[in-house]
XYZ file of N, CA and C in Angstrom:
336
model
N 98.486 113.162 95.471
C 98.127 112.272 96.382
C 98.670 112.886 97.821
N 97.832 112.570 98.907
C 98.090 113.089 99.936
C 99.396 112.499 100.750
N 99.980 113.175 101.795
C 101.139 112.657 102.266
C 100.668 111.845 103.537
N 101.008 110.416 103.428
C 100.273 109.416 104.513
C 100.885 109.775 105.769
N 102.151 110.249 105.860
C 102.637 110.328 107.363
C 101.798 111.690 107.709
N 101.345 112.823 106.931
C 100.770 113.766 107.528
C 99.218 113.393 108.131
N 98.765 112.529 107.334
C 97.286 112.016 107.404
C 97.333 111.394 108.812
N 98.276 110.540 109.004
C 98.446 109.966 110.582
C 98.755 110.847 111.693
N 98.818 112.335 111.338
C 98.861 113.060 112.542
C 97.463 113.664 112.972
N 96.505 113.470 111.976
C 95.290 113.836 112.461
C 94.724 112.991 113.661
N 93.885 113.761 114.588
C 93.243 113.031 115.753
C 92.431 111.797 115.355
N 92.720 110.807 116.026
C 91.914 109.446 115.879
C 92.440 108.676 114.831
N 93.805 109.244 113.998
C 94.044 108.324 112.700
C 94.433 107.074 113.013
N 93.892 106.329 112.553
C 94.274 104.518 112.781
C 95.203 103.982 111.452
N 94.778 104.570 110.231
C 95.664 104.335 109.122
C 95.304 105.292 108.068
N 96.325 105.222 106.992
C 96.175 106.255 105.721
C 96.648 105.268 104.670
N 96.088 105.611 103.435
C 96.176 104.682 102.280
C 95.980 105.429 101.194
N 96.757 104.709 100.084
C 96.471 105.256 98.767
C 96.033 104.029 97.960
N 95.349 104.577 96.904
C 94.822 103.524 96.111
C 94.688 103.851 94.505
N 94.596 102.972 93.624
C 94.527 103.323 92.017
C 93.177 103.772 91.651
N 92.900 104.071 90.627
C 91.734 103.907 89.997
C 90.673 102.781 90.095
N 91.399 101.910 90.077
C 90.815 100.493 89.848
C 90.374 100.258 91.421
N 90.690 100.705 92.658
C 90.577 100.435 93.732
C 91.607 99.694 94.422
N 92.664 99.389 93.566
C 93.966 98.392 94.308
C 94.787 99.330 95.237
N 94.992 98.910 96.343
C 95.767 99.444 97.552
C 97.292 99.526 96.819
N 97.706 100.844 96.939
C 99.185 101.109 96.214
C 100.172 101.442 97.394
N 99.530 101.827 98.422
C 100.440 102.089 99.709
C 99.616 102.446 100.926
N 100.135 102.196 102.099
C 99.479 102.239 103.147
C 100.509 102.608 104.466
N 100.045 103.118 105.575
C 100.781 103.202 106.610
C 99.594 102.970 107.956
N 100.095 102.623 108.735
C 99.134 102.321 109.976
C 99.704 103.069 111.363
N 98.917 103.573 112.244
C 99.334 104.085 113.473
C 99.824 103.076 114.373
N 100.512 103.409 115.151
C 101.186 102.505 116.328
C 99.952 101.776 116.949
N 99.667 100.565 117.021
C 98.722 99.821 117.997
C 97.388 99.541 117.198
N 97.389 100.119 115.879
C 96.093 99.937 114.889
C 96.166 98.476 114.454
N 95.162 97.946 114.380
C 94.963 96.479 113.912
C 94.568 96.653 112.502
N 94.624 97.557 111.538
C 94.066 97.842 110.278
C 95.326 97.228 109.490
N 95.152 96.177 108.727
C 96.301 95.621 107.879
C 95.903 95.858 106.412
N 96.908 95.311 105.603
C 96.922 95.604 104.128
C 95.509 95.018 103.793
N 95.133 93.885 104.104
C 93.945 93.345 103.692
C 92.598 94.051 103.771
N 92.790 94.668 105.037
C 91.424 95.633 105.298
C 91.526 96.938 104.508
N 92.743 97.415 104.421
C 92.876 98.740 103.848
C 92.600 98.356 102.298
N 92.915 97.147 101.704
C 92.824 96.999 100.359
C 91.263 97.036 100.058
N 90.440 96.293 101.253
C 88.908 96.338 101.102
C 88.326 97.828 101.154
N 89.013 98.577 102.218
C 88.527 100.000 102.154
C 88.966 100.776 100.616
N 90.079 100.613 99.949
C 90.248 101.330 98.943
C 89.056 100.828 98.005
N 88.685 99.533 97.809
C 87.710 99.104 96.868
C 86.465 99.893 97.167
N 86.040 99.856 98.294
C 84.861 100.631 98.793
C 84.927 102.096 98.555
N 85.899 102.545 98.658
C 86.220 104.265 98.062
C 85.898 104.221 96.730
N 86.619 103.546 95.829
C 86.414 103.588 94.520
C 84.926 103.324 93.890
N 84.302 102.405 94.651
C 82.963 101.780 94.085
C 82.013 103.135 94.476
N 82.047 103.325 95.581
C 81.197 104.470 96.222
C 81.410 105.680 95.387
N 82.477 106.173 95.104
C 82.821 107.350 94.538
C 82.247 107.327 93.201
N 82.303 105.905 92.413
C 81.692 105.802 90.900
C 80.138 105.975 91.298
N 79.662 105.323 92.272
C 78.077 105.168 92.407
C 77.634 106.705 92.521
N 78.308 107.354 93.508
C 77.830 108.820 93.848
C 77.940 109.712 92.582
N 79.199 109.577 91.596
C 79.254 110.249 90.605
C 78.201 109.873 89.465
N 77.583 108.865 89.303
C 76.599 108.341 88.428
C 75.275 108.997 88.903
N 75.018 109.059 90.276
C 74.025 109.591 90.772
C 73.884 110.967 90.604
N 75.086 111.788 90.761
C 75.259 113.176 90.712
C 74.780 113.804 89.379
N 75.614 113.119 88.426
C 75.215 113.305 87.023
C 73.696 113.214 86.408
N 73.319 111.914 86.990
C 71.858 111.765 86.885
C 70.944 112.754 87.240
N 71.227 112.959 88.501
C 70.363 113.935 89.256
C 70.393 115.391 88.695
N 71.766 115.911 88.178
C 71.852 117.169 87.619
C 71.099 117.126 86.185
N 71.341 115.948 85.442
C 70.594 115.891 84.137
C 69.150 115.774 84.152
N 68.523 115.218 85.036
C 67.169 115.093 85.209
C 66.398 116.108 85.866
N 67.048 116.749 86.821
C 66.359 117.939 87.434
C 66.946 119.376 86.825
N 68.134 119.486 86.452
C 68.661 120.601 85.952
C 69.211 121.367 86.944
N 69.230 120.686 88.208
C 69.852 121.434 89.261
C 71.418 121.205 89.457
N 72.253 122.200 89.518
C 73.604 122.231 89.484
C 74.487 121.960 90.810
N 75.734 121.715 90.808
C 76.344 121.605 92.043
C 76.814 120.372 92.668
N 75.869 119.381 92.002
C 76.262 117.887 92.847
C 77.446 117.177 92.137
N 77.798 117.681 90.866
C 78.930 117.125 90.169
C 80.178 118.009 89.919
N 81.229 117.694 90.032
C 81.788 116.218 90.250
C 81.798 115.935 91.634
N 81.815 114.772 91.907
C 81.858 114.194 93.511
C 83.371 114.150 93.699
N 83.848 115.003 94.904
C 85.148 115.105 95.306
C 85.763 114.205 96.352
N 84.567 113.483 96.925
C 85.181 112.512 98.139
C 84.086 111.655 98.786
N 84.393 110.827 99.296
C 83.384 109.907 100.018
C 83.812 109.509 101.598
N 82.590 109.667 102.346
C 82.928 109.152 103.723
C 81.907 108.194 104.265
N 82.505 107.314 105.010
C 81.817 106.313 105.345
C 81.763 106.104 107.064
N 80.749 106.197 107.620
C 80.914 106.215 108.990
C 80.172 104.879 109.679
N 81.332 104.213 110.270
C 80.779 102.889 110.615
C 80.495 102.829 112.351
N 80.505 101.788 112.742
C 80.248 101.410 114.220
C 81.236 102.299 114.950
N 82.507 101.917 114.809
C 83.771 102.480 115.536
C 84.523 103.239 114.798
N 84.690 103.124 113.472
C 85.639 104.030 112.590
C 84.932 104.528 111.564
N 85.540 105.745 111.065
C 85.314 106.616 109.995
C 86.121 106.666 109.036
N 85.918 106.280 107.691
C 86.674 106.366 106.503
C 86.489 107.430 105.716
N 87.441 108.516 105.274
C 87.246 109.421 104.446
C 88.283 109.160 103.320
N 87.838 109.318 101.837
C 88.710 109.126 100.838
C 88.490 110.363 99.805
N 89.454 110.602 99.184
C 89.263 111.724 98.313
C 90.668 111.594 97.462
N 90.804 112.073 96.048
C 91.711 112.108 95.454
C 92.859 110.859 95.363
N 92.419 109.820 95.681
C 93.090 108.706 95.439
C 93.848 108.124 96.986
N 93.568 108.821 97.766
C 94.064 108.750 99.432
C 92.799 108.630 100.188
N 93.136 107.852 101.339
C 92.253 107.784 102.206
C 92.513 107.716 103.902
N 91.869 107.885 104.677
C 92.340 107.818 106.204
C 91.046 107.071 106.665
N 91.526 106.295 107.679
C 90.535 105.540 108.900
C 90.797 106.311 110.136
N 89.820 106.664 110.799
C 89.827 107.154 111.942
C 88.631 106.685 113.131
N 89.342 106.793 114.234
C 88.373 106.461 115.442
C 87.046 107.633 115.405
N 85.986 107.033 115.385
C 84.692 107.800 115.411
C 84.821 108.879 116.398
N 85.261 108.424 117.849
C 85.266 109.311 118.854
C 86.131 110.579 118.784
N 86.834 110.526 117.805
C 88.143 111.557 117.665
C 87.949 112.156 116.177
N 87.458 111.678 115.260
C 87.383 111.770 113.913
C 86.772 113.397 113.650
N 87.511 114.110 112.963
C 87.119 115.344 112.334
C 87.165 115.288 110.692
N 85.840 115.190 110.224
C 86.122 114.627 108.935
C 86.288 116.062 108.030
N 86.114 117.194 108.422
C 86.463 118.400 107.464
C 88.063 118.383 107.535
N 88.716 118.024 108.912
C 90.290 118.124 108.686
C 90.635 117.184 107.986
N 90.102 115.837 107.821
C 90.554 114.833 107.005
C 90.417 115.161 105.599
N 89.289 115.766 105.303
C 89.363 116.336 103.840
C 90.156 117.486 103.485
N 90.582 118.392 104.505
C 91.338 119.187 104.231
C 92.750 118.602 103.844
N 92.966 117.821 104.626
C 94.312 117.176 104.562
C 94.533 116.568 103.161
N 93.329 115.732 102.918
C 93.483 114.876 101.895
C 93.617 115.621 100.361
N 93.116 116.907 100.542
C 93.239 117.820 99.511
C 94.729 118.569 99.121
N 95.547 118.555 100.230
C 96.902 119.222 99.982
C 97.621 118.163 99.279
């Protein structure tokens, strides 16, 4: 799992969280002034697990039907909203302000 304190040092970081394989929030930290609470981050955790599962199903199906390789395994998931971006991988996630979000930096930090 990624270090939540390190994730919060990324530009635009609003909150960092960890979740179980079932999508249950297991730990979280929010940046000063962030209004992201446990309830919102629990929802984000479930969204991450659900979408990673769907993407995995699609990648495996695509590879099986087309014979094309390189889609599976799914390593992470990014959701870009109106104001915030959520990036999750390996049981951890981060929510960032869109105006400051560096998605690649988030993936790099999540993989450490």
